[in-house]
PDB file of C-alpha atoms and ligand atoms in Angstrom:
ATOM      1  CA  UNK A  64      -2.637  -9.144 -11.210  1.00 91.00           C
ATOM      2  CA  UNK A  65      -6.133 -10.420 -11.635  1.00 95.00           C
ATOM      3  CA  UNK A  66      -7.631 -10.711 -14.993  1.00 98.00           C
ATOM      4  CA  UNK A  67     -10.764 -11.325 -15.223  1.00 98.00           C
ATOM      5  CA  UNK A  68     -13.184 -12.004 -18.903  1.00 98.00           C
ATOM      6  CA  UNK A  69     -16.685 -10.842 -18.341  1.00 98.00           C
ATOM      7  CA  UNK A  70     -18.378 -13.406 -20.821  1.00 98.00           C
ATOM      8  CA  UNK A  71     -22.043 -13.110 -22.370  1.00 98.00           C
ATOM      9  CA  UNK A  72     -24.271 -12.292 -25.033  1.00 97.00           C
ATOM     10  CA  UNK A  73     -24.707  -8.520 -26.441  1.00 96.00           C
ATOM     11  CA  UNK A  74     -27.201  -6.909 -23.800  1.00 95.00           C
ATOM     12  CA  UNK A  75     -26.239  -9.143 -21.198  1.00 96.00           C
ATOM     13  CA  UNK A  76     -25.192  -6.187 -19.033  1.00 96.00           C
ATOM     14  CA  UNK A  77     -21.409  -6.719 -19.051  1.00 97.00           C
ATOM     15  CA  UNK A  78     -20.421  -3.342 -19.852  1.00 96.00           C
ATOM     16  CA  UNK A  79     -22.841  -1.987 -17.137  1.00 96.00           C
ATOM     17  CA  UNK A  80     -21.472  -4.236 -14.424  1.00 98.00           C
ATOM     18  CA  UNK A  81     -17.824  -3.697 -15.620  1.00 98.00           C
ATOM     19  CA  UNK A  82     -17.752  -0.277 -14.574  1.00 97.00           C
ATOM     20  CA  UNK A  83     -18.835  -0.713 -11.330  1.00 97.00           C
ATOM     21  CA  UNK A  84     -16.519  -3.991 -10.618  1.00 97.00           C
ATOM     22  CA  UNK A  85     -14.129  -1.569 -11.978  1.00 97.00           C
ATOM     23  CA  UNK A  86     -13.745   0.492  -8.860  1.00 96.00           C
ATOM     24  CA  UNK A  87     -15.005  -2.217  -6.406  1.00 97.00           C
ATOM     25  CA  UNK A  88     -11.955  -4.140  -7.195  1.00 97.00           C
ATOM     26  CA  UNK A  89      -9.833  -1.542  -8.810  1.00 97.00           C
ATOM     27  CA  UNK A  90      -9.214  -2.970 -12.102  1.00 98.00           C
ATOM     28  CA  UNK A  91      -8.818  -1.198 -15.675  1.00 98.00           C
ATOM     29  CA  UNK A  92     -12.184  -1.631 -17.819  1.00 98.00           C
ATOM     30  CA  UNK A  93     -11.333  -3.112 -21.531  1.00 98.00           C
ATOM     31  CA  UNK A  94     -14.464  -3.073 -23.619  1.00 98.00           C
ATOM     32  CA  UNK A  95     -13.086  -3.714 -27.261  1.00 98.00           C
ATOM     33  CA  UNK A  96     -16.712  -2.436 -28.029  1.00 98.00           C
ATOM     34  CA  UNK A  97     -16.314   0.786 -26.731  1.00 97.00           C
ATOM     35  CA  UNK A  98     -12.022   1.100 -28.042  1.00 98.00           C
ATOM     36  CA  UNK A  99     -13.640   0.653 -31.424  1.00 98.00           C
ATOM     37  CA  UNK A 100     -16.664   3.598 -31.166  1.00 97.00           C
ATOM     38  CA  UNK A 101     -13.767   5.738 -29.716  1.00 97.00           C
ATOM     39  CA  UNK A 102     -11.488   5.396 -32.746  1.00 97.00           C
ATOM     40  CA  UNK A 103     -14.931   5.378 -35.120  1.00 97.00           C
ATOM     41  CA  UNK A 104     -15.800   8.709 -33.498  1.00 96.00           C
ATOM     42  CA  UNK A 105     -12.164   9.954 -34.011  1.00 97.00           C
ATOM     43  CA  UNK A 106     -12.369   8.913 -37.669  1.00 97.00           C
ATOM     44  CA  UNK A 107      -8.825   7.209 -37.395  1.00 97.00           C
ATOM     45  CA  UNK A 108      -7.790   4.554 -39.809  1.00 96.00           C
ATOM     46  CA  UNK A 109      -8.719   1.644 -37.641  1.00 96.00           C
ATOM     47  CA  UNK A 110     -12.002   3.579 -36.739  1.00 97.00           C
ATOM     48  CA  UNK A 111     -13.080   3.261 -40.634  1.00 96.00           C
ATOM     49  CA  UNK A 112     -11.859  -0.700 -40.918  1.00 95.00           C
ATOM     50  CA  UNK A 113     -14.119  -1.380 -37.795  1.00 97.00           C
ATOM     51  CA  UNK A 114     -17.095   0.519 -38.453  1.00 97.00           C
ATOM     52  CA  UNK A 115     -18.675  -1.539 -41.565  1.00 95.00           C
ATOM     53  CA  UNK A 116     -18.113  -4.713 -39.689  1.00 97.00           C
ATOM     54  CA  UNK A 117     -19.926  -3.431 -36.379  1.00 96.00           C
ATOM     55  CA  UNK A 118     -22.660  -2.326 -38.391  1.00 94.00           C
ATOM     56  CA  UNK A 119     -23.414  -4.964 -39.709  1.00 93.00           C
ATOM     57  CA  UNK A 120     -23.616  -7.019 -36.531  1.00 94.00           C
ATOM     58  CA  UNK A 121     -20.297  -8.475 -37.591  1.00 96.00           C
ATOM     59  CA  UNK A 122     -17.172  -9.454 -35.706  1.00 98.00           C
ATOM     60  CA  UNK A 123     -13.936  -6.755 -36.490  1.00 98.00           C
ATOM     61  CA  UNK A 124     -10.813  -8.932 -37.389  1.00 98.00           C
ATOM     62  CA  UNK A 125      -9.022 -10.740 -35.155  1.00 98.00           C
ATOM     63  CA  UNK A 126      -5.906  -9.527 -36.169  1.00 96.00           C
ATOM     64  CA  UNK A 127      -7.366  -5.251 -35.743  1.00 97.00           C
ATOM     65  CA  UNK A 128      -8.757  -6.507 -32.584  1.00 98.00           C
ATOM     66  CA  UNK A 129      -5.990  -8.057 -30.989  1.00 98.00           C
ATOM     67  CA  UNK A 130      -3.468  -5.522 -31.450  1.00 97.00           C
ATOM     68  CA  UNK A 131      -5.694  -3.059 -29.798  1.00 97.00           C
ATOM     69  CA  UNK A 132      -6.921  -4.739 -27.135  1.00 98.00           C
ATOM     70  CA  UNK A 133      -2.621  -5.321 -26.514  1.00 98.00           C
ATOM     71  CA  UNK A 134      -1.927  -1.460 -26.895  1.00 97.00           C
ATOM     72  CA  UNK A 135      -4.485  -0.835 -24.428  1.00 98.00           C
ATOM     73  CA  UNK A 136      -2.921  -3.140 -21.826  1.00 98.00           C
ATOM     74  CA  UNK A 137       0.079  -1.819 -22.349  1.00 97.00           C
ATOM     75  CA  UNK A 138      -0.432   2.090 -22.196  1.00 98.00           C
ATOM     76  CA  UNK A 139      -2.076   0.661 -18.398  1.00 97.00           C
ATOM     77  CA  UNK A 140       0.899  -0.933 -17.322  1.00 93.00           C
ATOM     78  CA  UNK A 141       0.863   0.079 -13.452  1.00 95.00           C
ATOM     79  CA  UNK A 142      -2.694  -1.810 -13.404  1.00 97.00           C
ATOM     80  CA  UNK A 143      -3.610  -3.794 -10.805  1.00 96.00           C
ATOM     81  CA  UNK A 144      -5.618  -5.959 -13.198  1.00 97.00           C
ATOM     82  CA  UNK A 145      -8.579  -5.857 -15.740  1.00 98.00           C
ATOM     83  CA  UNK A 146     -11.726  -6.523 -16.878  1.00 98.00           C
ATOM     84  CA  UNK A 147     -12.471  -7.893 -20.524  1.00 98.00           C
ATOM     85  CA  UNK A 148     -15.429  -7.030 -21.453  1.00 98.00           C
ATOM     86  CA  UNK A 149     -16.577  -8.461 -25.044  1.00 98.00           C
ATOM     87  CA  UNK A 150     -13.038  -9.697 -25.587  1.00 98.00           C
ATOM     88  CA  UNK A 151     -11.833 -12.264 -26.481  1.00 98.00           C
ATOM     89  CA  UNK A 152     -14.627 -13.518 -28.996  1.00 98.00           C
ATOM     90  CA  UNK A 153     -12.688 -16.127 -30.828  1.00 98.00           C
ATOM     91  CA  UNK A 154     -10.399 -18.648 -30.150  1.00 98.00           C
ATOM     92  CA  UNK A 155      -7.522 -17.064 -31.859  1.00 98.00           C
ATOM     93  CA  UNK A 156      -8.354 -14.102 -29.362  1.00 98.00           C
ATOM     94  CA  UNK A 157      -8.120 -16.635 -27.172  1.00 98.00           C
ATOM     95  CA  UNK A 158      -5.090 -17.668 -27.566  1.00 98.00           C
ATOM     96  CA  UNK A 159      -3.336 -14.345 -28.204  1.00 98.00           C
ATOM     97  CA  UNK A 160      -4.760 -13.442 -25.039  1.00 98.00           C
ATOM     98  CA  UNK A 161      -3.593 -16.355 -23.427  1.00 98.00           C
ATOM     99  CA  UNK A 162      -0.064 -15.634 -25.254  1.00 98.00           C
ATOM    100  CA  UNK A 163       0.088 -12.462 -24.690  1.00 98.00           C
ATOM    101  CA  UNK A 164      -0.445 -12.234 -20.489  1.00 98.00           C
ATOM    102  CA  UNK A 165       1.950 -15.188 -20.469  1.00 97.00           C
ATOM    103  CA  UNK A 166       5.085 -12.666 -21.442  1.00 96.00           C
ATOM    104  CA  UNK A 167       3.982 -10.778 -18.495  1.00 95.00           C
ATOM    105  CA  UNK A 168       4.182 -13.864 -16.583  1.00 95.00           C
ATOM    106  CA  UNK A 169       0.752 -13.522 -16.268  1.00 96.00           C
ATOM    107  CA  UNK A 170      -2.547 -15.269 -16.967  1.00 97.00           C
ATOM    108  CA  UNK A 171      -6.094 -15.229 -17.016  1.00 98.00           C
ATOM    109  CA  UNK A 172      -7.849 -15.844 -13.575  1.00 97.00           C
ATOM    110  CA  UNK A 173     -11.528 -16.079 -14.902  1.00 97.00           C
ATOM    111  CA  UNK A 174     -14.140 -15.966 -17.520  1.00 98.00           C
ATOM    112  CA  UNK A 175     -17.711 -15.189 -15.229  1.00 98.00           C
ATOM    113  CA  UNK A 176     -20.783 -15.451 -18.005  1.00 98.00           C
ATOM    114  CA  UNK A 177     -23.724 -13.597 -17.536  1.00 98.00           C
ATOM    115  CA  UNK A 178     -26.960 -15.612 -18.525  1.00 98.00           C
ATOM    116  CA  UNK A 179     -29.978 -13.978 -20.026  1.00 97.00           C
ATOM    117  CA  UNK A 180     -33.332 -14.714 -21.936  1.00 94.00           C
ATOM    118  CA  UNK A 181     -32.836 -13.818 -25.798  1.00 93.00           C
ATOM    119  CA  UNK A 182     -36.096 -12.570 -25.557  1.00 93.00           C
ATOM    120  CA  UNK A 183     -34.848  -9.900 -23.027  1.00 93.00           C
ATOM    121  CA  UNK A 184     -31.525  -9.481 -25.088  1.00 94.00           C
ATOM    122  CA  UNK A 185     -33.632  -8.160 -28.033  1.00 95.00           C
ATOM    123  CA  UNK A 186     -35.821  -6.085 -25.832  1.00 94.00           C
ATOM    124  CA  UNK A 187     -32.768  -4.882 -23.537  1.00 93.00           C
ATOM    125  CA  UNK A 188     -30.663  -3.718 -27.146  1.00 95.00           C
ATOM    126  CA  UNK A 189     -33.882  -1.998 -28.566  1.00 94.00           C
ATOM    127  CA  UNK A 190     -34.763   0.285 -25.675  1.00 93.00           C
ATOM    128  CA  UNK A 191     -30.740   1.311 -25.490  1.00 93.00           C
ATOM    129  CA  UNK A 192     -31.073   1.830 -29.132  1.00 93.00           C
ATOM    130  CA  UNK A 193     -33.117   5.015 -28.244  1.00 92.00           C
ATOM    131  CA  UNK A 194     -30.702   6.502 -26.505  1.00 92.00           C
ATOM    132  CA  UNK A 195     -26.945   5.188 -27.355  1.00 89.00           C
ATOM    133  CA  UNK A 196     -27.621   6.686 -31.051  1.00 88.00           C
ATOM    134  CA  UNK A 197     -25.614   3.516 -31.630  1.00 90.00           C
ATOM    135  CA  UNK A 198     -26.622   1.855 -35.068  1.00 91.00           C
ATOM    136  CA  UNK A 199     -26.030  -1.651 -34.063  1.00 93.00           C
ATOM    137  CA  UNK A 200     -28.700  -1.326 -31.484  1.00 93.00           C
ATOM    138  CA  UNK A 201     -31.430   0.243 -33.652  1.00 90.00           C
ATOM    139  CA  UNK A 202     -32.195  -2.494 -35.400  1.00 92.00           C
ATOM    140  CA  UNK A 203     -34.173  -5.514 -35.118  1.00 93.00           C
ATOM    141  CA  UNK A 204     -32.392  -7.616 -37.451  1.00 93.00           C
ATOM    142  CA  UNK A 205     -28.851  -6.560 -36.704  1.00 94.00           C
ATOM    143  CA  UNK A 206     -29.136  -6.965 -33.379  1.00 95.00           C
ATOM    144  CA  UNK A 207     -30.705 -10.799 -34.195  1.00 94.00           C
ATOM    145  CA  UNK A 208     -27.263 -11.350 -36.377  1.00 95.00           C
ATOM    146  CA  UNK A 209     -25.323 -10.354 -33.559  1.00 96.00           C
ATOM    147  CA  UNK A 210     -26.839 -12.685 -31.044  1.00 96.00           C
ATOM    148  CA  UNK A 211     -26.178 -15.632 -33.967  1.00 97.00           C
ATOM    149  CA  UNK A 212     -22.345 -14.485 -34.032  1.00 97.00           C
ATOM    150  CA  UNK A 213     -22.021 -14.831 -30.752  1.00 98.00           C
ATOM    151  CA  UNK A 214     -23.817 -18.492 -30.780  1.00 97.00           C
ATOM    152  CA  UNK A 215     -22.206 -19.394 -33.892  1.00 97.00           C
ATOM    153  CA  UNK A 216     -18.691 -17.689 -33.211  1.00 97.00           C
ATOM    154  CA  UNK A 217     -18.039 -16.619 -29.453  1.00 98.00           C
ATOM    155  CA  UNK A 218     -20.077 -19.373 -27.022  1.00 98.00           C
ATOM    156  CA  UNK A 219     -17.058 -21.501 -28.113  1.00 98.00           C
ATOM    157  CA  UNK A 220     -14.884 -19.233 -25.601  1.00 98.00           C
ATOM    158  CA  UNK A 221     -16.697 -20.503 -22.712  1.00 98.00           C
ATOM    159  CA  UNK A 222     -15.519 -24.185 -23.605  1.00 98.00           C
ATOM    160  CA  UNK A 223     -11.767 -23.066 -24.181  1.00 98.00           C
ATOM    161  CA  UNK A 224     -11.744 -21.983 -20.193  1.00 98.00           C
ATOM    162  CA  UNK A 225     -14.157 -23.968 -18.820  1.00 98.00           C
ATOM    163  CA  UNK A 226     -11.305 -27.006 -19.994  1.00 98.00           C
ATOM    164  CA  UNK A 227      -8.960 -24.956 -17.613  1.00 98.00           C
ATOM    165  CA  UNK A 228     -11.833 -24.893 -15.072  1.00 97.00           C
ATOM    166  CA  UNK A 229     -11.719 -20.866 -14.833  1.00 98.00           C
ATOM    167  CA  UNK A 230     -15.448 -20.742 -16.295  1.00 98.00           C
ATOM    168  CA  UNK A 231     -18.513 -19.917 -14.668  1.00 97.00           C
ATOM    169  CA  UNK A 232     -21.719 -18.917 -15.173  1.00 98.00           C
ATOM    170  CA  UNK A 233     -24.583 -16.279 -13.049  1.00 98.00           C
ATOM    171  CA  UNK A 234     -27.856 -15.515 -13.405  1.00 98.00           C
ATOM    172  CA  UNK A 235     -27.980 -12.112 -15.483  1.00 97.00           C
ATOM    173  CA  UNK A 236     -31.946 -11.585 -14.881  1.00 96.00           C
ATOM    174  CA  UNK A 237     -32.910  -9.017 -12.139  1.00 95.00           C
ATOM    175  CA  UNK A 238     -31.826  -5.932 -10.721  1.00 96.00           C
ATOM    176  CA  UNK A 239     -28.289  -4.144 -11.568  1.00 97.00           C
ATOM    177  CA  UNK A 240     -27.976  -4.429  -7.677  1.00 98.00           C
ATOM    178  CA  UNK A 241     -28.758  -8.168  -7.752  1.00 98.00           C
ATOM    179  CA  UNK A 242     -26.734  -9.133 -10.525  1.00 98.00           C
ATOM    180  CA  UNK A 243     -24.101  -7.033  -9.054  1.00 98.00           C
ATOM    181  CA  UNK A 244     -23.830  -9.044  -5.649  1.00 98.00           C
ATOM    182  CA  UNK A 245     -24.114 -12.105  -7.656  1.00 98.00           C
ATOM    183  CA  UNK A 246     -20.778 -11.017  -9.781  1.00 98.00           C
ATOM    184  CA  UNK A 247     -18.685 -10.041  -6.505  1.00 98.00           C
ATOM    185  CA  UNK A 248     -19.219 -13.367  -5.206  1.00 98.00           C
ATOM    186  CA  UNK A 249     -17.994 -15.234  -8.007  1.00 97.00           C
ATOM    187  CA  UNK A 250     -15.376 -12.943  -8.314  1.00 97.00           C
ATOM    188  CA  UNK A 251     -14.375 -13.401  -4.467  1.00 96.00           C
ATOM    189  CA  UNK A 252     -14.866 -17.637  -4.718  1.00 93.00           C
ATOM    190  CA  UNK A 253     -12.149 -17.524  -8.178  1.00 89.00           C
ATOM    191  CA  UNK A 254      -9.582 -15.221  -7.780  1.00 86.00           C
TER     192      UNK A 254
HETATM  193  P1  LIG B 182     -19.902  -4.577 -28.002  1.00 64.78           P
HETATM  194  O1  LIG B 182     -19.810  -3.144 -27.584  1.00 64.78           O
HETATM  195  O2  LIG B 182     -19.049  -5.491 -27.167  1.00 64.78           O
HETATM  196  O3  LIG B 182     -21.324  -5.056 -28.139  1.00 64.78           O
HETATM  197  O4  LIG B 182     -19.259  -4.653 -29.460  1.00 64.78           O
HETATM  198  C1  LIG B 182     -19.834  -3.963 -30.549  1.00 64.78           C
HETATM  199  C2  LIG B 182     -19.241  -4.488 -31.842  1.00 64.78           C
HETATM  200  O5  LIG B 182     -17.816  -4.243 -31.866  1.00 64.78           O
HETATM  201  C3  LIG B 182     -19.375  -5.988 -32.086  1.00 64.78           C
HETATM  202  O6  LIG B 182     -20.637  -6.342 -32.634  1.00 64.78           O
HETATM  203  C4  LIG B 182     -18.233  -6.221 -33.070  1.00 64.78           C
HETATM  204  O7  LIG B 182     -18.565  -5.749 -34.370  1.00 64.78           O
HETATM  205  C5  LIG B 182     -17.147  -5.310 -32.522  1.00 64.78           C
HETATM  206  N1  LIG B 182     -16.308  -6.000 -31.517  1.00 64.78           N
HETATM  207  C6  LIG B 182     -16.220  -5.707 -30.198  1.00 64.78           C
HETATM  208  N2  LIG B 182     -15.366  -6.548 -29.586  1.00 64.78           N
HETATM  209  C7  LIG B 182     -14.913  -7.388 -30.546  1.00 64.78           C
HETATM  210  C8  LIG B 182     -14.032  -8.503 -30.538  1.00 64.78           C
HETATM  211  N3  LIG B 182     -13.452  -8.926 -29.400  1.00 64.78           N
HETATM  212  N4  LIG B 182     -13.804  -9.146 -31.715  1.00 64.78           N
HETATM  213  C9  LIG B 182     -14.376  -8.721 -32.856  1.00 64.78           C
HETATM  214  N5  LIG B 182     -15.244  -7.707 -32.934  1.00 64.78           N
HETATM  215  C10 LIG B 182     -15.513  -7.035 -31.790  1.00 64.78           C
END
Protein backbone atom coordinates (compact mmCIF):
# COMPACT_ATOMS: atom_id res chain seq x y z
CA UNK A 1 0.00 0.00 0.00
CA UNK A 2 1.18 3.55 -0.23
CA UNK A 3 -0.06 6.09 2.14
CA UNK A 4 0.61 9.17 1.57
CA UNK A 5 -0.37 12.72 4.07
CA UNK A 6 -0.85 15.71 1.88
CA UNK A 7 0.34 18.37 4.55
CA UNK A 8 -0.38 22.29 4.44
CA UNK A 9 -2.20 25.18 5.47
CA UNK A 10 -6.14 25.69 4.68
CA UNK A 11 -6.10 27.00 0.93
CA UNK A 12 -2.98 25.45 0.19
CA UNK A 13 -4.61 23.46 -2.62
CA UNK A 14 -4.44 19.97 -1.08
CA UNK A 15 -7.86 18.97 -1.69
CA UNK A 16 -7.56 20.22 -5.36
CA UNK A 17 -4.40 18.26 -6.04
CA UNK A 18 -5.72 15.17 -4.10
CA UNK A 19 -8.22 14.42 -6.54
CA UNK A 20 -6.21 14.41 -9.34
CA UNK A 21 -3.17 12.33 -7.59
CA UNK A 22 -6.12 10.29 -6.83
CA UNK A 23 -6.47 8.70 -10.21
CA UNK A 24 -2.83 9.34 -11.35
CA UNK A 25 -1.75 6.93 -8.77
CA UNK A 26 -4.96 5.21 -7.97
CA UNK A 27 -5.33 5.86 -4.41
CA UNK A 28 -8.62 6.49 -2.21
CA UNK A 29 -9.01 10.40 -1.39
CA UNK A 30 -9.55 10.98 2.62
CA UNK A 31 -10.34 14.60 3.25
CA UNK A 32 -11.63 14.57 6.98
CA UNK A 33 -12.84 18.11 5.78
CA UNK A 34 -15.07 16.98 3.33
CA UNK A 35 -16.29 13.36 5.70
CA UNK A 36 -17.39 16.04 8.12
CA UNK A 37 -19.62 18.50 5.49
CA UNK A 38 -21.02 15.09 4.28
CA UNK A 39 -22.34 13.99 7.67
CA UNK A 40 -23.20 18.00 8.45
CA UNK A 41 -25.27 17.95 5.26
CA UNK A 42 -26.88 14.59 6.32
CA UNK A 43 -27.70 16.09 9.72
CA UNK A 44 -26.35 12.84 11.49
CA UNK A 45 -25.26 12.93 15.06
CA UNK A 46 -21.61 13.37 14.36
CA UNK A 47 -22.62 15.97 11.61
CA UNK A 48 -24.12 18.30 14.57
CA UNK A 49 -20.88 17.64 17.09
CA UNK A 50 -18.62 18.79 14.10
CA UNK A 51 -20.37 21.62 12.74
CA UNK A 52 -19.94 24.33 15.72
CA UNK A 53 -16.30 23.50 15.88
CA UNK A 54 -15.71 23.98 11.97
CA UNK A 55 -17.43 27.10 12.17
CA UNK A 56 -15.69 28.50 14.23
CA UNK A 57 -12.36 27.85 12.55
CA UNK A 58 -11.84 25.23 15.22
CA UNK A 59 -10.32 21.77 15.20
CA UNK A 60 -13.31 18.72 15.65
CA UNK A 61 -12.07 16.30 18.46
CA UNK A 62 -9.56 14.06 18.10
CA UNK A 63 -11.34 11.35 19.40
CA UNK A 64 -14.77 12.16 16.54
CA UNK A 65 -12.05 12.54 14.09
CA UNK A 66 -10.14 9.57 14.46
CA UNK A 67 -12.77 7.11 14.48
CA UNK A 68 -13.97 8.41 11.22
CA UNK A 69 -11.14 8.85 9.44
CA UNK A 70 -10.66 4.66 10.65
CA UNK A 71 -14.27 3.76 9.37
CA UNK A 72 -13.45 5.28 6.20
CA UNK A 73 -10.30 3.18 5.70
CA UNK A 74 -11.94 0.41 6.51
CA UNK A 75 -15.25 0.45 4.37
CA UNK A 76 -12.06 0.88 1.40
CA UNK A 77 -10.37 -2.11 2.28
CA UNK A 78 -9.41 -3.46 -1.36
CA UNK A 79 -7.46 0.05 -1.71
CA UNK A 80 -4.42 0.25 -3.19
CA UNK A 81 -3.51 3.14 -0.89
CA UNK A 82 -4.59 6.75 0.13
CA UNK A 83 -4.31 10.14 0.32
CA UNK A 84 -4.80 12.18 3.68
CA UNK A 85 -5.77 15.18 3.04
CA UNK A 86 -6.15 17.59 6.25
CA UNK A 87 -5.59 14.57 8.47
CA UNK A 88 -3.86 13.98 10.82
CA UNK A 89 -3.76 17.56 12.52
CA UNK A 90 -2.50 16.60 15.90
CA UNK A 91 -0.14 14.48 17.31
CA UNK A 92 -2.56 12.19 18.92
CA UNK A 93 -3.90 11.85 15.20
CA UNK A 94 -0.65 11.16 14.70
CA UNK A 95 -0.17 8.55 16.53
CA UNK A 96 -3.51 6.78 16.06
CA UNK A 97 -2.68 6.99 12.58
CA UNK A 98 0.55 5.64 13.04
CA UNK A 99 -1.22 2.86 15.37
CA UNK A 100 -3.74 2.22 13.46
CA UNK A 101 -1.89 1.31 9.75
CA UNK A 102 0.52 -0.65 11.94
CA UNK A 103 -2.39 -3.52 12.59
CA UNK A 104 -2.55 -3.65 8.93
CA UNK A 105 1.05 -4.16 8.90
CA UNK A 106 1.16 -1.08 7.33
CA UNK A 107 2.60 2.42 7.62
CA UNK A 108 2.81 5.76 6.44
CA UNK A 109 5.13 6.33 3.34
CA UNK A 110 4.98 10.25 3.30
CA UNK A 111 3.83 13.56 4.50
CA UNK A 112 4.52 16.07 1.06
CA UNK A 113 3.65 19.90 2.41
CA UNK A 114 2.48 22.32 0.17
CA UNK A 115 4.02 25.89 0.84
CA UNK A 116 2.10 29.05 0.27
CA UNK A 117 2.08 32.91 1.05
CA UNK A 118 -0.58 33.63 3.93
CA UNK A 119 -1.31 36.49 2.05
CA UNK A 120 -2.54 34.21 -0.86
CA UNK A 121 -4.14 31.73 1.74
CA UNK A 122 -6.54 34.55 2.80
CA UNK A 123 -7.14 35.68 -0.71
CA UNK A 124 -7.33 31.93 -2.12
CA UNK A 125 -10.23 31.04 0.98
CA UNK A 126 -12.17 34.36 0.24
CA UNK A 127 -12.72 34.00 -3.49
CA UNK A 128 -13.84 30.06 -2.78
CA UNK A 129 -16.00 31.53 -0.17
CA UNK A 130 -18.21 32.84 -3.09
CA UNK A 131 -18.87 29.85 -4.40
CA UNK A 132 -18.41 26.73 -1.82
CA UNK A 133 -21.43 28.44 0.25
CA UNK A 134 -19.09 27.06 2.90
CA UNK A 135 -19.20 29.31 6.15
CA UNK A 136 -15.70 28.77 7.19
CA UNK A 137 -14.55 30.39 4.04
CA UNK A 138 -16.75 33.51 4.14
CA UNK A 139 -15.13 35.08 6.60
CA UNK A 140 -12.20 37.14 7.14
CA UNK A 141 -11.61 36.45 10.63
CA UNK A 142 -12.45 32.77 10.71
CA UNK A 143 -10.48 31.98 8.10
CA UNK A 144 -7.40 34.10 10.06
CA UNK A 145 -8.22 31.65 13.25
CA UNK A 146 -7.89 28.80 11.14
CA UNK A 147 -4.54 29.62 9.68
CA UNK A 148 -3.40 30.26 13.68
CA UNK A 149 -4.73 26.57 14.48
CA UNK A 150 -2.88 25.21 12.08
CA UNK A 151 0.44 27.27 13.23
CA UNK A 152 -0.38 26.87 16.74
CA UNK A 153 -1.81 23.18 16.56
CA UNK A 154 -1.00 21.22 13.21
CA UNK A 155 2.73 22.60 11.85
CA UNK A 156 3.84 20.34 14.76
CA UNK A 157 2.89 17.25 12.37
CA UNK A 158 5.52 18.12 10.01
CA UNK A 159 8.22 17.67 12.88
CA UNK A 160 6.68 14.23 14.08
CA UNK A 161 7.64 12.78 10.33
CA UNK A 162 10.22 14.79 9.34
CA UNK A 163 12.10 12.80 12.69
CA UNK A 164 11.26 9.61 10.57
CA UNK A 165 12.64 11.46 7.51
CA UNK A 166 9.22 10.88 5.44
CA UNK A 167 8.70 14.85 5.32
CA UNK A 168 8.98 17.11 2.58
CA UNK A 169 8.11 20.19 1.43
CA UNK A 170 7.03 21.91 -2.51
CA UNK A 171 6.44 25.03 -3.68
CA UNK A 172 2.48 25.49 -3.64
CA UNK A 173 2.61 28.97 -5.71
CA UNK A 174 1.75 28.71 -9.49
CA UNK A 175 -0.36 26.92 -11.74
CA UNK A 176 -2.60 23.70 -10.70
CA UNK A 177 -0.51 22.15 -13.63
CA UNK A 178 2.78 23.28 -12.06
CA UNK A 179 2.15 22.39 -8.67
CA UNK A 180 0.81 19.23 -9.97
CA UNK A 181 4.18 18.05 -11.70
CA UNK A 182 5.92 19.28 -8.72
CA UNK A 183 3.70 16.74 -6.38
CA UNK A 184 4.25 13.60 -8.80
CA UNK A 185 7.82 14.00 -8.47
CA UNK A 186 8.03 13.96 -4.89
CA UNK A 187 5.68 11.38 -4.84
CA UNK A 188 7.84 9.21 -7.42
CA UNK A 189 11.46 10.17 -5.38
CA UNK A 190 9.51 8.75 -1.70
CA UNK A 191 7.49 5.99 -2.25
P1 LIG B 1 -10.71 21.30 5.70
O1 LIG B 1 -11.77 20.94 4.71
O2 LIG B 1 -9.57 20.32 5.74
O3 LIG B 1 -10.24 22.73 5.56
O4 LIG B 1 -11.38 21.19 7.14
C1 LIG B 1 -12.47 22.02 7.51
C2 LIG B 1 -12.67 21.94 9.01
O5 LIG B 1 -13.00 20.59 9.39
C3 LIG B 1 -11.46 22.30 9.87
O6 LIG B 1 -11.32 23.70 10.06
C4 LIG B 1 -11.81 21.57 11.17
O7 LIG B 1 -12.82 22.27 11.89
C5 LIG B 1 -12.43 20.28 10.65
N1 LIG B 1 -11.41 19.23 10.45
C6 LIG B 1 -11.05 18.68 9.26
N2 LIG B 1 -10.08 17.76 9.45
C7 LIG B 1 -9.84 17.74 10.78
C8 LIG B 1 -8.93 17.02 11.60
N3 LIG B 1 -8.06 16.14 11.07
N4 LIG B 1 -8.94 17.26 12.94
C9 LIG B 1 -9.82 18.13 13.47
N5 LIG B 1 -10.68 18.87 12.76
C10 LIG B 1 -10.70 18.68 11.42
Amino acid sequence: MINLILFGPPGSGKGTQAKQLESKYNLVHVSTGDLFRYEIGNKTPLGLKAKEYMNAGHLVPDEVTIGMLQNKVNANSDAKGFIFDGFPRTIPQCEALDSFLDTKDDQVNCLIALDVDEEEIVTRLLKRGESSGRPDDSNEEVIRNRIKVYKDETEVVYGYYDKKKLSSTVDGMGTIDEIFDRLSVAIDENV
